Short mmCIF file of C-alpha atoms in Angstrom, two decimals:
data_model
loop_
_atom_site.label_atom_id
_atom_site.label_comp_id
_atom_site.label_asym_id
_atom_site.label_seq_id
_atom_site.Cartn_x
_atom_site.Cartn_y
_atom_site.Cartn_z
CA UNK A 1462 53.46 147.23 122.19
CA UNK A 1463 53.23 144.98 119.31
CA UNK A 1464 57.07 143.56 119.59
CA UNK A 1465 57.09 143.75 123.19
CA UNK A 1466 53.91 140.62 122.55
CA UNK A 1467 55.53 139.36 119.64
CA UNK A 1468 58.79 138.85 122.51
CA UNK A 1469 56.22 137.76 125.43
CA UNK A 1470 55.33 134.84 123.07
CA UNK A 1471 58.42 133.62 121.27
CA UNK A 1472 59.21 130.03 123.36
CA UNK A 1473 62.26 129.27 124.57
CA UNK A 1474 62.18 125.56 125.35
CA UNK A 1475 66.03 126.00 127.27
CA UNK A 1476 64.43 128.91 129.10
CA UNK A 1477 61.64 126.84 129.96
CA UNK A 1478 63.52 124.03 131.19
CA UNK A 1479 65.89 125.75 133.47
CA UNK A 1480 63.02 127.30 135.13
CA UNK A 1481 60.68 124.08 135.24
CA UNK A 1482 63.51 123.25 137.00
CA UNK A 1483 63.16 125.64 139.81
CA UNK A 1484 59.51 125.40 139.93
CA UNK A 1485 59.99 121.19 140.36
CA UNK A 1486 62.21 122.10 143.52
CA UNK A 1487 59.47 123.87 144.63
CA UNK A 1488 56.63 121.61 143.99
CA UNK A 1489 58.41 118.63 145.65
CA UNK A 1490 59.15 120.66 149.34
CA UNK A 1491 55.61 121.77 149.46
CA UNK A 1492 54.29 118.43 148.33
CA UNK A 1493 56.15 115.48 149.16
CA UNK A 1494 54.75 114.79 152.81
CA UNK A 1495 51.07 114.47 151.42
CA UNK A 1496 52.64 112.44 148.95
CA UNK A 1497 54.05 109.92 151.42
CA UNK A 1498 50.25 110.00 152.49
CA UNK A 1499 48.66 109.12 149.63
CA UNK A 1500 50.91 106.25 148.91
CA UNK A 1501 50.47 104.39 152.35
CA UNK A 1502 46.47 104.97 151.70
CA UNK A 1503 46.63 103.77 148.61
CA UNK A 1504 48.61 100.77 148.96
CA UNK A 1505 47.45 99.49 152.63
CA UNK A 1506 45.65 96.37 152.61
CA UNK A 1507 42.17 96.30 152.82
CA UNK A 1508 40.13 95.57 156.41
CA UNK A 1509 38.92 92.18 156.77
CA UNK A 1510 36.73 90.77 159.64
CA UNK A 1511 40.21 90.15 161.54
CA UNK A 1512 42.18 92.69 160.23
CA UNK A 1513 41.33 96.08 160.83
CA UNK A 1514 42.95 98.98 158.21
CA UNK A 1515 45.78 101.03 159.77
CA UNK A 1516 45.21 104.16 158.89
CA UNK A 1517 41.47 105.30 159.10
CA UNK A 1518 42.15 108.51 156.49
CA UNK A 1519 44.96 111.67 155.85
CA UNK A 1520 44.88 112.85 158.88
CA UNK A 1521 45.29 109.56 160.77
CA UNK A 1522 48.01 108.52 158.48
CA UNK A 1523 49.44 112.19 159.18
CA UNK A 1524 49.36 111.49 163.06
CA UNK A 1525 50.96 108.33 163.20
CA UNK A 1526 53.70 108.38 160.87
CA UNK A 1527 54.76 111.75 162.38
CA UNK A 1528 54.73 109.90 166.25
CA UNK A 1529 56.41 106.73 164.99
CA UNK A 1530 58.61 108.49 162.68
CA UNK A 1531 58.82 111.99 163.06
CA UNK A 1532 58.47 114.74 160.81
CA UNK A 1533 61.05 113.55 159.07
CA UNK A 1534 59.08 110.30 158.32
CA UNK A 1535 56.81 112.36 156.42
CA UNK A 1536 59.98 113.25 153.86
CA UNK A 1537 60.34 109.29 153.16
CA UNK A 1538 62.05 108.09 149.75
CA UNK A 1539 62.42 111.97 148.96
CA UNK A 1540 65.80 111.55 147.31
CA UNK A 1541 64.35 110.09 144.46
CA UNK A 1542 62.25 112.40 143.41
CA UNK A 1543 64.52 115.26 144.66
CA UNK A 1544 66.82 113.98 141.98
CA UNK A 1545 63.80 113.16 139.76
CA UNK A 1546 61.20 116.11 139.96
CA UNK A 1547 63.59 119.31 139.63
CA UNK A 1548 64.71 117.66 136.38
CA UNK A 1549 61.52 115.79 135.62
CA UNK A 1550 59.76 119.19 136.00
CA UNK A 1551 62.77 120.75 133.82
CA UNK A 1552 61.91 118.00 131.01
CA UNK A 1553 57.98 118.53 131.51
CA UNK A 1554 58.28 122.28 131.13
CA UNK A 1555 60.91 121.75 128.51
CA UNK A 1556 58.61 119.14 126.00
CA UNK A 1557 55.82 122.21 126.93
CA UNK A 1558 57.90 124.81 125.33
CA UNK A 1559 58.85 122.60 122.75
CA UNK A 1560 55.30 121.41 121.70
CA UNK A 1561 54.23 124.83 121.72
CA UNK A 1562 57.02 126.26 119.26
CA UNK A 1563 56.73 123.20 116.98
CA UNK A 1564 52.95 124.38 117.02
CA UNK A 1565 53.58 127.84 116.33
CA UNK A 1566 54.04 129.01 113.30
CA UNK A 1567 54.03 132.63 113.68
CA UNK A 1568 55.21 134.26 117.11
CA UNK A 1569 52.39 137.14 116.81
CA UNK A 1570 49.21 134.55 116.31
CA UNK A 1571 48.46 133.37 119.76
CA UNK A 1572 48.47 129.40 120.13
CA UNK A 1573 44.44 128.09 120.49
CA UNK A 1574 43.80 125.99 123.56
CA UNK A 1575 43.68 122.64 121.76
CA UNK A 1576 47.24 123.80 120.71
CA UNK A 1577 48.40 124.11 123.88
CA UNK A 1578 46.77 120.57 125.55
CA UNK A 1579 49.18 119.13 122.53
CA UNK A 1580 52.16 120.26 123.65
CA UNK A 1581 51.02 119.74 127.39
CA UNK A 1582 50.38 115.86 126.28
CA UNK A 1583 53.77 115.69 124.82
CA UNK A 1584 55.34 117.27 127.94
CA UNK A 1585 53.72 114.18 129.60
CA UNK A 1586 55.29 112.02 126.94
CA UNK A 1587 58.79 113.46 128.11
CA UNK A 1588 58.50 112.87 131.77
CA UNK A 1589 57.95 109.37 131.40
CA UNK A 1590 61.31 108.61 131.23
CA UNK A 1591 62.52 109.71 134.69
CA UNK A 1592 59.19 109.65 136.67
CA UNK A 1593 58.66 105.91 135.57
CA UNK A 1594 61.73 104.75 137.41
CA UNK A 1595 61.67 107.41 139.97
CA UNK A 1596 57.82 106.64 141.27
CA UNK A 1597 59.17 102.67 141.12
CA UNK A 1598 61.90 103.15 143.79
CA UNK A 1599 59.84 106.25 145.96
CA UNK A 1600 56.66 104.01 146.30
CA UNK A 1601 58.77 100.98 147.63
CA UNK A 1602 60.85 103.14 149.72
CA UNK A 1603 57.66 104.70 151.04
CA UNK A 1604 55.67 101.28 151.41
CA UNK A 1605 58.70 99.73 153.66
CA UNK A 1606 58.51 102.05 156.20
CA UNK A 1607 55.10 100.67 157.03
CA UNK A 1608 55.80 97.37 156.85
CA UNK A 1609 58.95 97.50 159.20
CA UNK A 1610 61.24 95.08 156.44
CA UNK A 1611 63.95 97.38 155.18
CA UNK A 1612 65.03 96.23 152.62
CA UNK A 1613 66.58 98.83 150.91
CA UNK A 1614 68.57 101.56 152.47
CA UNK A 1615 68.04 103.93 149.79
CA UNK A 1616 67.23 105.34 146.59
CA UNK A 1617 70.45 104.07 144.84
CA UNK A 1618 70.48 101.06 146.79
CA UNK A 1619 67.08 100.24 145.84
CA UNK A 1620 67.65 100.96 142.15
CA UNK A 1621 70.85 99.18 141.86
CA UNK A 1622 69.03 95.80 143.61
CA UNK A 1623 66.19 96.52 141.35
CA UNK A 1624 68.23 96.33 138.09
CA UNK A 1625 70.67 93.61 139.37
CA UNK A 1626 67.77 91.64 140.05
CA UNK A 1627 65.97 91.68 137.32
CA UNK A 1628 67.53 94.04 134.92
CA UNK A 1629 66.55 97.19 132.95
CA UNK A 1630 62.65 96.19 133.39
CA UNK A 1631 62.32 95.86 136.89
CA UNK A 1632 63.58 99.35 137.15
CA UNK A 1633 60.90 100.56 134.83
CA UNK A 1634 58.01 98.65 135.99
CA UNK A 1635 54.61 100.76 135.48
CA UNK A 1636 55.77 102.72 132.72
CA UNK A 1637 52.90 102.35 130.70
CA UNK A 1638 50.44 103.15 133.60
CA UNK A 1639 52.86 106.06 133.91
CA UNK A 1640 51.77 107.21 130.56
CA UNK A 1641 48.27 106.35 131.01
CA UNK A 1642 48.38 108.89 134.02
CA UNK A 1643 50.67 111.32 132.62
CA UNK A 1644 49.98 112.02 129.14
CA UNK A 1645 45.92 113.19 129.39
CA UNK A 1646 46.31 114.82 132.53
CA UNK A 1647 50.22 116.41 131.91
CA UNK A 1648 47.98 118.32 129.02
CA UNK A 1649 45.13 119.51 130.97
CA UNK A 1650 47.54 120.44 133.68
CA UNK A 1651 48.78 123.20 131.17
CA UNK A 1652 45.70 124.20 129.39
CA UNK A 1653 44.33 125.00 132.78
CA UNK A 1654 47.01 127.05 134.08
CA UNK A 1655 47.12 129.02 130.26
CA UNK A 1656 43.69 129.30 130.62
CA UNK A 1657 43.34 130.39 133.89
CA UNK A 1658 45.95 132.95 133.37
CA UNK A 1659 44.26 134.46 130.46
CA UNK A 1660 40.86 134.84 132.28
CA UNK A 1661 42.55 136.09 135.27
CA UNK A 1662 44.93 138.64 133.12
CA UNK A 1663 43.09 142.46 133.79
CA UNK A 1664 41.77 143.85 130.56
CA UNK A 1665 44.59 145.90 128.66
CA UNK A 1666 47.38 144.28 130.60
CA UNK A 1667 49.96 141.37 129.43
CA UNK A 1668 49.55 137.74 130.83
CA UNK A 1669 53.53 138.01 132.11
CA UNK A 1670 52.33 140.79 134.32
CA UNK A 1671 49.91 138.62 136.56
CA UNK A 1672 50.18 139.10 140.29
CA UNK A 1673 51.64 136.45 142.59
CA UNK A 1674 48.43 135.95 143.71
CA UNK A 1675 46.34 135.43 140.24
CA UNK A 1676 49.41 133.03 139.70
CA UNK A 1677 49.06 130.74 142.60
CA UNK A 1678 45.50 130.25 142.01
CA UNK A 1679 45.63 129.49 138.44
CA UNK A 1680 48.71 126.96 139.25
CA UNK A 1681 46.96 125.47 142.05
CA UNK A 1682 43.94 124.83 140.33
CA UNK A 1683 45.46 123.48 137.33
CA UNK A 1684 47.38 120.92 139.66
CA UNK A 1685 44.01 120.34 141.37
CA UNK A 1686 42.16 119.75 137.50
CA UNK A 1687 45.46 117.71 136.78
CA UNK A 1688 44.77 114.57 139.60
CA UNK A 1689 41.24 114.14 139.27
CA UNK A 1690 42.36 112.42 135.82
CA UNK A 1691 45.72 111.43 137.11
CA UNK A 1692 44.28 109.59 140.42
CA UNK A 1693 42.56 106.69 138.77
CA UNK A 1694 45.37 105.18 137.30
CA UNK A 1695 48.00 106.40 140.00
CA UNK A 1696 46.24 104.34 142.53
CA UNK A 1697 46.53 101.44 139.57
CA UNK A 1698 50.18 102.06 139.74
CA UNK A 1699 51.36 102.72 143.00
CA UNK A 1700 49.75 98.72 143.59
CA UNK A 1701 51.18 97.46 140.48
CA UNK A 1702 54.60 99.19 141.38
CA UNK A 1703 54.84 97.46 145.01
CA UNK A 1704 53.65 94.33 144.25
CA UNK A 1705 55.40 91.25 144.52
CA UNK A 1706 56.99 90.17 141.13
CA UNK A 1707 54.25 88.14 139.35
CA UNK A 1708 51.33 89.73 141.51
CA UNK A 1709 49.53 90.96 138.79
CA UNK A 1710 49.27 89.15 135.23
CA UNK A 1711 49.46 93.32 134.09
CA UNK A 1712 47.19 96.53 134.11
CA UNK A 1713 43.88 95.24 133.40
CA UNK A 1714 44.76 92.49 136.27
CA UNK A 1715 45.71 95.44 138.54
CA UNK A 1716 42.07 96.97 137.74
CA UNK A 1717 40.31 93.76 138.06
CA UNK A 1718 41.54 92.93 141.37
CA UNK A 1719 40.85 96.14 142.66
CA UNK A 1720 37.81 96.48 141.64
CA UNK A 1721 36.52 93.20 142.53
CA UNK A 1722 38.19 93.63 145.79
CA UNK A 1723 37.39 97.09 147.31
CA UNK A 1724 34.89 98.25 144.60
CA UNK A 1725 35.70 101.34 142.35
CA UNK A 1726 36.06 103.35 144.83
CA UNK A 1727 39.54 102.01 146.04
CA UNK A 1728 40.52 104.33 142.49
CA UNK A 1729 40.20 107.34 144.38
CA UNK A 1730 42.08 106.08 147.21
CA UNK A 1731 44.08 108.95 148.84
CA UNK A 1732 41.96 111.68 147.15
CA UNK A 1733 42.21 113.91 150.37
CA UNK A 1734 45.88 113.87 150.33
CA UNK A 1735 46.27 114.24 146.65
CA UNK A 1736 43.73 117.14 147.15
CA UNK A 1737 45.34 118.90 150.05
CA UNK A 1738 48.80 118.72 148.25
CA UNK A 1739 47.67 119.83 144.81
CA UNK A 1740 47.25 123.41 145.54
CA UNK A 1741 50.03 124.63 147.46
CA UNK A 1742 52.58 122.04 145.99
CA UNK A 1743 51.50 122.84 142.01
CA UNK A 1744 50.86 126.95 142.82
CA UNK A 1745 54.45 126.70 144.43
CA UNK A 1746 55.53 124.97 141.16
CA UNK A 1747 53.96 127.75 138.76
CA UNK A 1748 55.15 130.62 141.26
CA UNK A 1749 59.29 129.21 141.26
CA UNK A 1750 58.61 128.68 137.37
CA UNK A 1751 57.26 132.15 136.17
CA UNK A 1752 59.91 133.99 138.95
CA UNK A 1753 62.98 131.99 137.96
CA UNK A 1754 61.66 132.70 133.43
CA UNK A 1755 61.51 136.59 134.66
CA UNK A 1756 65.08 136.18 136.17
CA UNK A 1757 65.91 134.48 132.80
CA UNK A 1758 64.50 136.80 130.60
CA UNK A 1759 65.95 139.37 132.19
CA UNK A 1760 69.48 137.67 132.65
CA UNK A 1761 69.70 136.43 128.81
CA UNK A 1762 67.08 137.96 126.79
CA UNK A 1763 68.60 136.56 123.57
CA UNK A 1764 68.31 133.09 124.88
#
């Protein structure tokens, strides 16, 4: 028993990252047409005496982009993150594993929980570099199919314009509101789910034999935990991100505006959407990423 635990917790941060990579697959086919939600609610404009807003709440915004657009319309800009979020979520699960090794000293001492929201908050630090860009061109592919002006006719498209129009930073617009979102909440995201599973783990039994079930909810919930931080400055970015060049002076502009604007609670704009697609999308995330480390571990245990 003892070097059967000793095994269960030595990291293996190339393990880790082939399976985040699975479990980011997974997360983005569950989740992506709430995401397409949230980002129209968020970045609407507000009602004014002669402008009424367009979409009243989630399920309006469901109803008519699926009649004008079909249920396809719902899978909007989903190329970038389909060739951002299985590697994104590769990287995140990756810096995890990483963190938590460079934390661990000895394989048979358990990490602490402020141990593990370190190497979570790194893993947040990680993602940065692809989600930055990534969210950049998915918001503004997303936001143009409201609008009607297409402007760009895809992912590449829109990132080569991007870059040729204003170089490398244009392309990377929002990355530190990226961090802002990603780094506190990328760390709670896994101290929930490591928690969760170690509550939900029957007395005398091993963590890496938790049912499917036990595993879903502790995934879900930790993706739930995860956006109640994350939302706040999402909504700050998704607005900065889809702005006009010159919009916004920078974040605390962004905040300002908003605020003064549609009052403070325009930051939880989209909550219902981010809500309904937490669950399922993040316990679909945990579910491919424990399945696809089993397959690993029993594939290449020497890895």
């Amino acid at each position: 028993m003892g070097d059967s635990a000793v095994l269960d917790r030595r990291i293996s941060p190339l393990k880790n990252f082939v399976a985040g990579g699975v479990g980011g697959a997974c997360l983005l086919f569950a989740g992506h047409p709430l995401d397409t939600i949230k980002v129209r609610l968020q970045t609407q404009p507000k009602a004014s005496s002669s402008r009424y807003v367009f979409y009243t709440g989630t399920y309006d915004c469901f109803r008519k982009t699926v009649s004008r657009e079909g249920v396809l319309g719902l899978y909007k800009g989903m190329g970038a993150p389909l060739a951002g979020v299985a590697p994104m979520m590769a990287i995140s699960f990756f810096g995890f594993g990483l963190g938590k090794q460079l934390l661990q000293s000895d394989p048979a001492i358990p990490h602490t929980f402020s141990q593990i929201y370190l190497a979570g908050m790194l893993a947040g630090v990680f993602t940065t570099v692809i989600v930055a860009p990534g969210e950049r061109i998915k918001c503004l592919l997303q936001v143009q199919s409201t609008t009607g002006q297409l402007k760009y006719a895809g992912p590449m498209d829109c990132a080569v314009r991007l870059y040729r129009e204003q170089g490398i930073r244009s392309v990377y617009k929002g990355t530190v509101l990226t961090l802002i979102r990603d780094v506190p909440s990328s760390g709670l995201y896994f101290l929930t789910y490591e928690y969760l599973k170690s509550v939900l783990t029957p007395e005398g039994q091993s963590v890496n034999q938790l049912s499917t079930p036990r595993i879903l909810l502790a995934g879900g919930t930790a993706g739930i935990l995860n956006w109640v931080i994350a939302l706040p400055p999402d909504v700050l970015k998704s607005n900065f991100q889809t702005a006009a060049d010159g919009h916004y002076k920078g974040l605390v502009d962004v905040l300002r505006t908003l605020i003064r604007e549609e009052g403070a609670k325009a930051l939880y704009k989209g909550l219902s959407a981010v809500m309904l697609r937490a669950f399922p999308a993040n316990a679909a995330c945990f579910l491919g990423f424990e399945v696809a480390l089993q397959c690993l571990n029993w594939m290449a245990p020497n890895w």
